[in-house]
Amino acid sequence: METGSSFWMPPPASTFAGDVDDLYFFIYWLNVFFFLVIAGGTVLFAWKYRRRHPDQLASQQMTHNTLIEAAWTIIPTIIVIGIFAWSFKVYMTLQVAPANAPEYKVVGKQWAWEFTEPDGCQTYGELHVEANKPVKLLMRSEDVIHSFYVPDFRIKQDVIPGRYTGLWFQAPKPNAAGHQVFCTEYCGTSHSDMLARIKVHTPEEMQKREWCQVKADAAAGEKLFKALCAACHSIDGNRLVGPSMKGLFGREEKLVGGAAVTVDENYIVESIRVPTAKVVDTYPPAMPPFPQLKDAEIDAIIMYIKTLK
Ligand code: CUA
């Protein structure tokens, strides 16, 4: 069943989101019902059978009632078995991807998401998929445990170093703005900025696949910067995990160990490929390398950094 957004849930946007919601709300309302029966009964009986006079005798102790005891054992057991059977069915739907689903690779690292499409096209902070087609994600981490969470799709899976984990989904409707992806396992300073979006495309858009063409201009650089660098490097002079990019190009940076370097193209390339080669003084050597970035993409990032005066 498809349901709308509610106080608890964003609008469902995957084929199985409605099944997850149905199960969730069944358990929710079942709990509300039994809470009212039990808590209400407790309050009602405490009031009804309260001691009215100081010399009133205590009511007769009841020690045993086979019928009631059987009922409160058997009925909940049947309900719990029912919830298990229903949950297992939904769980298997979420776990087992259709055999024809194309496989996208997902890498989580401190603090960005990188995606590789089946033909090798790479995107950063944005996953592009086709509407109404199943998509399988094969995920790994380069450093610590992250977790890939898409509330609109009702899917969530830990992303673990040294082990592959998987997810799948099928989004029925195109969505140009994209569905929000969160990292939902605390993974360090910029955990809350480890975001991405899943953009769902029409077949025509999938044909063109404009996001796969590497453009070397400042606008493309800004997009890459936001997806890969912005969690740790501000553009307004604020100190985050790494140095701010404001006025960076041409600046003289003091390095750990006492040397100094003037920021030029070569320094930026080296800092992206081998981040620990020259670490700026007072900052931790926290940056992971980005070996998969193409030269044109690094060109674009440098062009963008040059605009940050
Ligand atoms: Cu990655 Cu939290």
mmCIF file of C-alpha atoms and ligand atoms in Angstrom:
data_model
loop_
_atom_site.group_PDB
_atom_site.id
_atom_site.type_symbol
_atom_site.label_atom_id
_atom_site.label_comp_id
_atom_site.label_asym_id
_atom_site.label_seq_id
_atom_site.Cartn_x
_atom_site.Cartn_y
_atom_site.Cartn_z
ATOM 1 C CA MET A 1 0.000 0.000 0.000
ATOM 2 C CA GLU A 2 1.305 3.475 -0.854
ATOM 3 C CA THR A 3 0.928 5.995 1.907
ATOM 4 C CA GLY A 4 1.751 9.693 2.038
ATOM 5 C CA SER A 5 4.174 11.460 4.332
ATOM 6 C CA SER A 6 3.217 11.502 7.967
ATOM 7 C CA PHE A 7 4.464 12.887 11.253
ATOM 8 C CA TRP A 8 6.813 9.880 11.453
ATOM 9 C CA MET A 9 7.822 9.296 7.836
ATOM 10 C CA PRO A 10 8.789 11.249 4.696
ATOM 11 C CA PRO A 11 6.785 10.395 1.527
ATOM 12 C CA PRO A 12 7.641 6.835 0.437
ATOM 13 C CA ALA A 13 9.700 6.814 -2.777
ATOM 14 C CA SER A 14 10.714 3.204 -3.385
ATOM 15 C CA THR A 15 8.657 0.208 -4.473
ATOM 16 C CA PHE A 16 8.826 -1.388 -1.014
ATOM 17 C CA ALA A 17 8.620 1.765 1.161
ATOM 18 C CA GLY A 18 4.845 1.266 1.521
ATOM 19 C CA ASP A 19 5.356 -2.318 2.820
ATOM 20 C CA VAL A 20 7.829 -1.049 5.433
ATOM 21 C CA ASP A 21 5.365 1.651 6.512
ATOM 22 C CA ASP A 22 2.444 -0.799 6.749
ATOM 23 C CA LEU A 23 4.450 -3.049 9.064
ATOM 24 C CA TYR A 24 5.714 -0.084 11.084
ATOM 25 C CA PHE A 25 2.262 1.367 11.596
ATOM 26 C CA PHE A 26 0.742 -2.052 12.409
ATOM 27 C CA ILE A 27 3.258 -2.497 15.240
ATOM 28 C CA TYR A 28 2.824 1.133 16.269
ATOM 29 C CA TRP A 29 -0.983 0.988 16.592
ATOM 30 C CA LEU A 30 -0.842 -2.458 18.198
ATOM 31 C CA ASN A 31 1.400 -0.911 20.863
ATOM 32 C CA VAL A 32 -0.922 2.059 21.284
ATOM 33 C CA PHE A 33 -3.880 -0.342 21.736
ATOM 34 C CA PHE A 34 -2.198 -2.527 24.368
ATOM 35 C CA PHE A 35 -0.725 0.487 26.135
ATOM 36 C CA LEU A 36 -4.204 1.954 26.533
ATOM 37 C CA VAL A 37 -5.711 -1.386 27.658
ATOM 38 C CA ILE A 38 -2.966 -2.135 30.205
ATOM 39 C CA ALA A 39 -2.178 1.360 31.498
ATOM 40 C CA GLY A 40 -5.882 2.308 31.393
ATOM 41 C CA GLY A 41 -6.826 -0.914 33.245
ATOM 42 C CA THR A 42 -4.179 -0.254 35.910
ATOM 43 C CA VAL A 43 -5.470 3.252 36.581
ATOM 44 C CA LEU A 44 -9.136 2.183 36.442
ATOM 45 C CA PHE A 45 -8.762 -0.744 38.888
ATOM 46 C CA ALA A 46 -6.515 1.234 41.247
ATOM 47 C CA TRP A 47 -9.321 3.776 41.462
ATOM 48 C CA LYS A 48 -12.257 1.362 41.550
ATOM 49 C CA TYR A 49 -10.862 -1.003 44.220
ATOM 50 C CA ARG A 50 -9.098 1.582 46.383
ATOM 51 C CA ARG A 51 -9.427 1.267 50.164
ATOM 52 C CA ARG A 52 -12.202 3.614 51.222
ATOM 53 C CA HIS A 53 -12.086 3.304 55.055
ATOM 54 C CA PRO A 54 -9.120 2.699 57.381
ATOM 55 C CA ASP A 55 -10.809 -0.402 58.856
ATOM 56 C CA GLN A 56 -11.804 -1.906 55.488
ATOM 57 C CA LEU A 57 -10.358 -5.389 54.985
ATOM 58 C CA ALA A 58 -8.002 -6.036 52.094
ATOM 59 C CA SER A 59 -9.788 -7.615 49.149
ATOM 60 C CA GLN A 60 -9.521 -11.339 48.774
ATOM 61 C CA GLN A 61 -6.268 -12.499 47.178
ATOM 62 C CA MET A 62 -6.682 -14.144 43.791
ATOM 63 C CA THR A 63 -3.835 -16.626 43.179
ATOM 64 C CA HIS A 64 -4.725 -18.324 39.948
ATOM 65 C CA ASN A 65 -6.953 -18.229 36.879
ATOM 66 C CA THR A 66 -6.140 -20.766 34.199
ATOM 67 C CA LEU A 67 -8.340 -19.233 31.500
ATOM 68 C CA ILE A 68 -6.909 -15.697 31.816
ATOM 69 C CA GLU A 69 -3.327 -16.970 32.065
ATOM 70 C CA ALA A 70 -3.742 -19.111 28.959
ATOM 71 C CA ALA A 71 -5.273 -16.157 27.106
ATOM 72 C CA TRP A 72 -2.455 -13.720 27.950
ATOM 73 C CA THR A 73 0.109 -16.311 26.882
ATOM 74 C CA ILE A 74 -1.481 -17.655 23.706
ATOM 75 C CA ILE A 75 -2.824 -14.396 22.188
ATOM 76 C CA PRO A 76 0.476 -12.452 22.366
ATOM 77 C CA THR A 77 2.363 -15.525 21.093
ATOM 78 C CA ILE A 78 0.135 -15.688 18.018
ATOM 79 C CA ILE A 79 0.544 -11.910 17.445
ATOM 80 C CA VAL A 80 4.356 -12.083 17.806
ATOM 81 C CA ILE A 81 4.604 -15.049 15.416
ATOM 82 C CA GLY A 82 2.442 -13.109 12.968
ATOM 83 C CA ILE A 83 4.728 -10.044 13.244
ATOM 84 C CA PHE A 84 7.750 -12.297 12.696
ATOM 85 C CA ALA A 85 6.273 -13.884 9.550
ATOM 86 C CA TRP A 86 5.250 -10.480 8.147
ATOM 87 C CA SER A 87 8.635 -8.862 9.027
ATOM 88 C CA PHE A 88 10.536 -11.757 7.504
ATOM 89 C CA LYS A 89 8.669 -11.371 4.235
ATOM 90 C CA VAL A 90 9.381 -7.612 4.096
ATOM 91 C CA TYR A 91 12.994 -8.186 5.202
ATOM 92 C CA MET A 92 13.601 -10.714 2.413
ATOM 93 C CA THR A 93 12.119 -8.282 -0.130
ATOM 94 C CA LEU A 94 14.595 -5.639 1.044
ATOM 95 C CA GLN A 95 17.537 -8.066 1.182
ATOM 96 C CA VAL A 96 17.278 -9.872 -2.137
ATOM 97 C CA ALA A 97 17.853 -7.720 -5.218
ATOM 98 C CA PRO A 98 16.230 -8.737 -8.518
ATOM 99 C CA ALA A 99 18.697 -10.725 -10.644
ATOM 100 C CA ASN A 100 18.639 -8.154 -13.472
ATOM 101 C CA ALA A 101 19.547 -5.174 -11.263
ATOM 102 C CA PRO A 102 22.644 -3.277 -12.475
ATOM 103 C CA GLU A 103 25.341 -3.008 -9.831
ATOM 104 C CA TYR A 104 26.596 0.376 -8.632
ATOM 105 C CA LYS A 105 29.643 0.576 -6.389
ATOM 106 C CA VAL A 106 29.528 2.840 -3.356
ATOM 107 C CA VAL A 107 32.553 3.922 -1.339
ATOM 108 C CA GLY A 108 32.194 5.725 1.968
ATOM 109 C CA LYS A 109 35.134 7.609 3.386
ATOM 110 C CA GLN A 110 35.740 10.412 5.859
ATOM 111 C CA TRP A 111 33.636 12.349 4.835
ATOM 112 C CA ALA A 112 32.135 11.794 1.403
ATOM 113 C CA TRP A 113 30.268 9.274 -0.741
ATOM 114 C CA GLU A 114 31.679 8.132 -4.094
ATOM 115 C CA PHE A 115 29.686 6.216 -6.688
ATOM 116 C CA THR A 116 30.772 4.123 -9.681
ATOM 117 C CA GLU A 117 28.185 3.222 -12.315
ATOM 118 C CA PRO A 118 28.246 -0.209 -14.007
ATOM 119 C CA ASP A 119 30.199 1.195 -17.003
ATOM 120 C CA GLY A 120 32.793 2.913 -14.813
ATOM 121 C CA CYS A 121 31.424 6.468 -14.806
ATOM 122 C CA GLN A 122 32.148 7.989 -11.397
ATOM 123 C CA THR A 123 30.165 10.588 -9.505
ATOM 124 C CA TYR A 124 30.675 12.187 -6.127
ATOM 125 C CA GLY A 125 27.948 13.052 -3.653
ATOM 126 C CA GLU A 126 25.334 12.256 -6.316
ATOM 127 C CA LEU A 127 24.049 8.879 -7.392
ATOM 128 C CA HIS A 128 22.181 8.891 -10.718
ATOM 129 C CA VAL A 129 19.677 6.106 -11.382
ATOM 130 C CA GLU A 130 16.794 5.415 -13.740
ATOM 131 C CA ALA A 131 13.180 5.573 -12.609
ATOM 132 C CA ASN A 132 11.331 2.273 -12.390
ATOM 133 C CA LYS A 133 14.480 0.163 -12.736
ATOM 134 C CA PRO A 134 15.993 -1.833 -9.892
ATOM 135 C CA VAL A 135 19.411 -0.669 -8.655
ATOM 136 C CA LYS A 136 21.843 -2.740 -6.632
ATOM 137 C CA LEU A 137 24.482 -1.101 -4.431
ATOM 138 C CA LEU A 138 27.736 -2.859 -3.531
ATOM 139 C CA MET A 139 29.268 -0.856 -0.725
ATOM 140 C CA ARG A 140 32.558 -0.633 1.137
ATOM 141 C CA SER A 141 34.404 1.802 3.357
ATOM 142 C CA GLU A 142 37.951 3.072 3.033
ATOM 143 C CA ASP A 143 38.400 3.904 6.691
ATOM 144 C CA VAL A 144 35.840 3.548 9.492
ATOM 145 C CA ILE A 145 32.263 2.250 9.710
ATOM 146 C CA HIS A 146 29.743 4.462 7.932
ATOM 147 C CA SER A 147 26.084 3.770 7.231
ATOM 148 C CA PHE A 148 24.166 4.470 4.020
ATOM 149 C CA TYR A 149 20.688 5.701 4.910
ATOM 150 C CA VAL A 150 17.947 6.842 2.520
ATOM 151 C CA PRO A 151 14.816 7.686 4.541
ATOM 152 C CA ASP A 152 12.632 8.210 1.424
ATOM 153 C CA PHE A 153 13.427 4.646 0.311
ATOM 154 C CA ARG A 154 13.275 3.156 3.851
ATOM 155 C CA ILE A 155 16.708 1.562 3.409
ATOM 156 C CA LYS A 156 19.765 1.651 5.656
ATOM 157 C CA GLN A 157 22.917 -0.453 5.727
ATOM 158 C CA ASP A 158 26.272 -0.177 7.468
ATOM 159 C CA VAL A 159 29.288 0.386 5.208
ATOM 160 C CA ILE A 160 32.269 -1.418 6.677
ATOM 161 C CA PRO A 161 36.042 -1.433 5.958
ATOM 162 C CA GLY A 162 37.306 -4.791 4.657
ATOM 163 C CA ARG A 163 33.885 -6.173 3.830
ATOM 164 C CA TYR A 164 31.259 -5.611 1.134
ATOM 165 C CA THR A 165 27.678 -4.903 2.111
ATOM 166 C CA GLY A 166 24.712 -4.399 -0.189
ATOM 167 C CA LEU A 167 21.384 -2.691 -0.670
ATOM 168 C CA TRP A 168 18.888 -2.452 -3.487
ATOM 169 C CA PHE A 169 15.951 -0.261 -4.378
ATOM 170 C CA GLN A 170 13.656 0.722 -7.200
ATOM 171 C CA ALA A 171 12.351 4.280 -7.348
ATOM 172 C CA PRO A 172 9.120 4.459 -9.372
ATOM 173 C CA LYS A 173 9.156 8.200 -10.116
ATOM 174 C CA PRO A 174 11.794 10.551 -11.604
ATOM 175 C CA ASN A 175 13.108 13.063 -9.086
ATOM 176 C CA ALA A 176 15.483 15.761 -10.313
ATOM 177 C CA ALA A 177 16.089 17.280 -6.860
ATOM 178 C CA GLY A 178 17.092 13.869 -5.578
ATOM 179 C CA HIS A 179 16.485 11.874 -2.422
ATOM 180 C CA GLN A 180 18.621 12.703 0.591
ATOM 181 C CA VAL A 181 21.298 10.229 1.676
ATOM 182 C CA PHE A 182 22.665 10.474 5.213
ATOM 183 C CA CYS A 183 25.591 8.787 6.907
ATOM 184 C CA THR A 184 23.915 7.405 9.984
ATOM 185 C CA GLU A 185 26.857 5.851 11.820
ATOM 186 C CA TYR A 186 28.926 8.339 13.799
ATOM 187 C CA CYS A 187 32.248 8.423 11.928
ATOM 188 C CA GLY A 188 34.145 11.467 13.182
ATOM 189 C CA THR A 189 34.192 15.265 13.100
ATOM 190 C CA SER A 190 32.271 15.834 9.846
ATOM 191 C CA HIS A 191 29.889 12.880 10.155
ATOM 192 C CA SER A 192 26.859 15.166 9.934
ATOM 193 C CA ASP A 193 28.150 16.667 6.647
ATOM 194 C CA MET A 194 28.616 13.254 5.016
ATOM 195 C CA LEU A 195 25.653 13.696 2.700
ATOM 196 C CA ALA A 196 24.660 12.715 -0.836
ATOM 197 C CA ARG A 197 21.585 12.746 -3.068
ATOM 198 C CA ILE A 198 20.071 10.034 -5.260
ATOM 199 C CA LYS A 199 18.734 11.616 -8.449
ATOM 200 C CA VAL A 200 16.132 9.569 -10.301
ATOM 201 C CA HIS A 201 16.059 10.113 -14.071
ATOM 202 C CA THR A 202 13.790 9.522 -17.044
ATOM 203 C CA PRO A 203 15.008 7.101 -19.779
ATOM 204 C CA GLU A 204 15.829 10.132 -22.000
ATOM 205 C CA GLU A 205 18.042 11.666 -19.321
ATOM 206 C CA MET A 206 19.698 8.274 -18.825
ATOM 207 C CA GLN A 207 20.545 8.210 -22.550
ATOM 208 C CA LYS A 208 22.385 11.535 -22.341
ATOM 209 C CA ARG A 209 23.963 10.937 -18.929
ATOM 210 C CA GLU A 210 25.284 14.479 -18.756
ATOM 211 C CA TRP A 211 26.693 13.872 -15.276
ATOM 212 C CA CYS A 212 29.253 11.454 -16.754
ATOM 213 C CA GLN A 213 30.913 14.070 -18.952
ATOM 214 C CA VAL A 214 33.919 15.510 -17.189
ATOM 215 C CA LYS A 215 33.941 19.269 -17.589
ATOM 216 C CA ALA A 216 36.954 21.323 -16.542
ATOM 217 C CA ASP A 217 35.382 24.576 -15.444
ATOM 218 C CA ALA A 218 34.847 26.366 -12.145
ATOM 219 C CA ALA A 219 31.159 25.352 -11.987
ATOM 220 C CA ALA A 220 32.030 21.645 -12.284
ATOM 221 C CA GLY A 221 34.777 22.261 -9.740
ATOM 222 C CA GLU A 222 32.299 23.773 -7.297
ATOM 223 C CA LYS A 223 30.078 20.684 -7.566
ATOM 224 C CA LEU A 224 32.992 18.348 -6.934
ATOM 225 C CA PHE A 225 34.207 20.536 -4.080
ATOM 226 C CA LYS A 226 30.801 20.476 -2.394
ATOM 227 C CA ALA A 227 30.535 16.685 -2.697
ATOM 228 C CA LEU A 228 34.082 15.766 -1.694
ATOM 229 C CA CYS A 229 35.794 18.615 0.160
ATOM 230 C CA ALA A 230 33.213 20.882 1.819
ATOM 231 C CA ALA A 231 32.762 18.665 4.887
ATOM 232 C CA CYS A 232 36.328 19.548 5.965
ATOM 233 C CA HIS A 233 37.262 22.768 4.112
ATOM 234 C CA SER A 234 35.179 25.924 4.469
ATOM 235 C CA ILE A 235 35.079 28.616 1.779
ATOM 236 C CA ASP A 236 34.384 31.489 4.194
ATOM 237 C CA GLY A 237 37.516 31.418 6.347
ATOM 238 C CA ASN A 238 36.061 29.259 9.139
ATOM 239 C CA ARG A 239 38.364 26.622 10.568
ATOM 240 C CA LEU A 240 36.967 23.102 10.069
ATOM 241 C CA VAL A 241 38.926 19.815 10.052
ATOM 242 C CA GLY A 242 41.240 21.221 7.357
ATOM 243 C CA PRO A 243 42.294 24.749 6.328
ATOM 244 C CA SER A 244 39.719 27.093 4.756
ATOM 245 C CA MET A 245 39.928 27.591 0.989
ATOM 246 C CA LYS A 246 39.181 31.314 1.259
ATOM 247 C CA GLY A 247 42.081 33.229 -0.273
ATOM 248 C CA LEU A 248 44.070 29.986 -0.407
ATOM 249 C CA PHE A 249 45.538 30.241 -3.885
ATOM 250 C CA GLY A 250 48.848 32.107 -3.819
ATOM 251 C CA ARG A 251 48.974 32.128 -0.021
ATOM 252 C CA GLU A 252 52.089 31.067 1.849
ATOM 253 C CA GLU A 253 51.255 28.160 4.194
ATOM 254 C CA LYS A 254 53.385 27.168 7.179
ATOM 255 C CA LEU A 255 53.800 23.392 7.261
ATOM 256 C CA VAL A 256 54.145 20.927 10.108
ATOM 257 C CA GLY A 257 57.893 20.641 10.685
ATOM 258 C CA GLY A 258 58.636 24.298 9.993
ATOM 259 C CA ALA A 259 58.887 24.518 6.197
ATOM 260 C CA ALA A 260 56.617 26.753 4.125
ATOM 261 C CA VAL A 261 54.938 26.396 0.745
ATOM 262 C CA THR A 262 53.252 28.804 -1.636
ATOM 263 C CA VAL A 263 49.902 27.391 -2.740
ATOM 264 C CA ASP A 264 49.937 26.833 -6.504
ATOM 265 C CA GLU A 265 48.463 24.244 -8.871
ATOM 266 C CA ASN A 266 51.146 21.670 -8.098
ATOM 267 C CA TYR A 267 50.661 21.966 -4.357
ATOM 268 C CA ILE A 268 46.891 21.439 -4.708
ATOM 269 C CA VAL A 269 47.345 18.400 -6.976
ATOM 270 C CA GLU A 270 49.811 16.883 -4.521
ATOM 271 C CA SER A 271 47.489 17.597 -1.603
ATOM 272 C CA ILE A 272 44.636 15.753 -3.358
ATOM 273 C CA ARG A 273 46.755 12.777 -4.491
ATOM 274 C CA VAL A 274 49.014 12.461 -1.424
ATOM 275 C CA PRO A 275 47.391 14.538 1.322
ATOM 276 C CA THR A 276 49.989 13.751 3.986
ATOM 277 C CA ALA A 277 52.964 14.932 1.870
ATOM 278 C CA LYS A 278 52.692 18.532 3.108
ATOM 279 C CA VAL A 279 50.412 19.043 6.107
ATOM 280 C CA VAL A 280 49.616 22.608 7.105
ATOM 281 C CA ASP A 281 50.843 23.552 10.589
ATOM 282 C CA THR A 282 48.335 23.079 13.474
ATOM 283 C CA TYR A 283 46.114 20.768 11.359
ATOM 284 C CA PRO A 284 45.874 16.954 11.761
ATOM 285 C CA PRO A 285 46.934 14.669 8.859
ATOM 286 C CA ALA A 286 43.286 13.632 8.549
ATOM 287 C CA MET A 287 42.649 13.835 4.797
ATOM 288 C CA PRO A 288 42.222 10.640 2.756
ATOM 289 C CA PRO A 289 43.724 10.520 -0.779
ATOM 290 C CA PHE A 290 41.416 10.812 -3.823
ATOM 291 C CA PRO A 291 43.257 8.641 -6.384
ATOM 292 C CA GLN A 292 40.210 8.121 -8.584
ATOM 293 C CA LEU A 293 39.761 11.803 -9.446
ATOM 294 C CA LYS A 294 40.600 12.402 -13.085
ATOM 295 C CA ASP A 295 43.076 15.143 -14.025
ATOM 296 C CA ALA A 296 40.236 17.135 -15.603
ATOM 297 C CA GLU A 297 38.307 16.939 -12.344
ATOM 298 C CA ILE A 298 41.296 18.193 -10.357
ATOM 299 C CA ASP A 299 41.673 21.022 -12.942
ATOM 300 C CA ALA A 300 38.058 21.952 -12.270
ATOM 301 C CA ILE A 301 38.557 21.933 -8.488
ATOM 302 C CA ILE A 302 41.639 24.167 -8.836
ATOM 303 C CA MET A 303 39.686 26.583 -11.063
ATOM 304 C CA TYR A 304 37.002 26.771 -8.400
ATOM 305 C CA ILE A 305 39.518 27.293 -5.570
ATOM 306 C CA LYS A 306 41.039 30.194 -7.526
ATOM 307 C CA THR A 307 37.655 31.955 -7.424
ATOM 308 C CA LEU A 308 37.572 31.855 -3.600
ATOM 309 C CA LYS A 309 39.271 35.175 -2.955
HETATM 310 CU CU1 CUA B 1 30.260 8.520 7.712
HETATM 311 CU CU2 CUA B 1 28.993 9.128 9.658
#
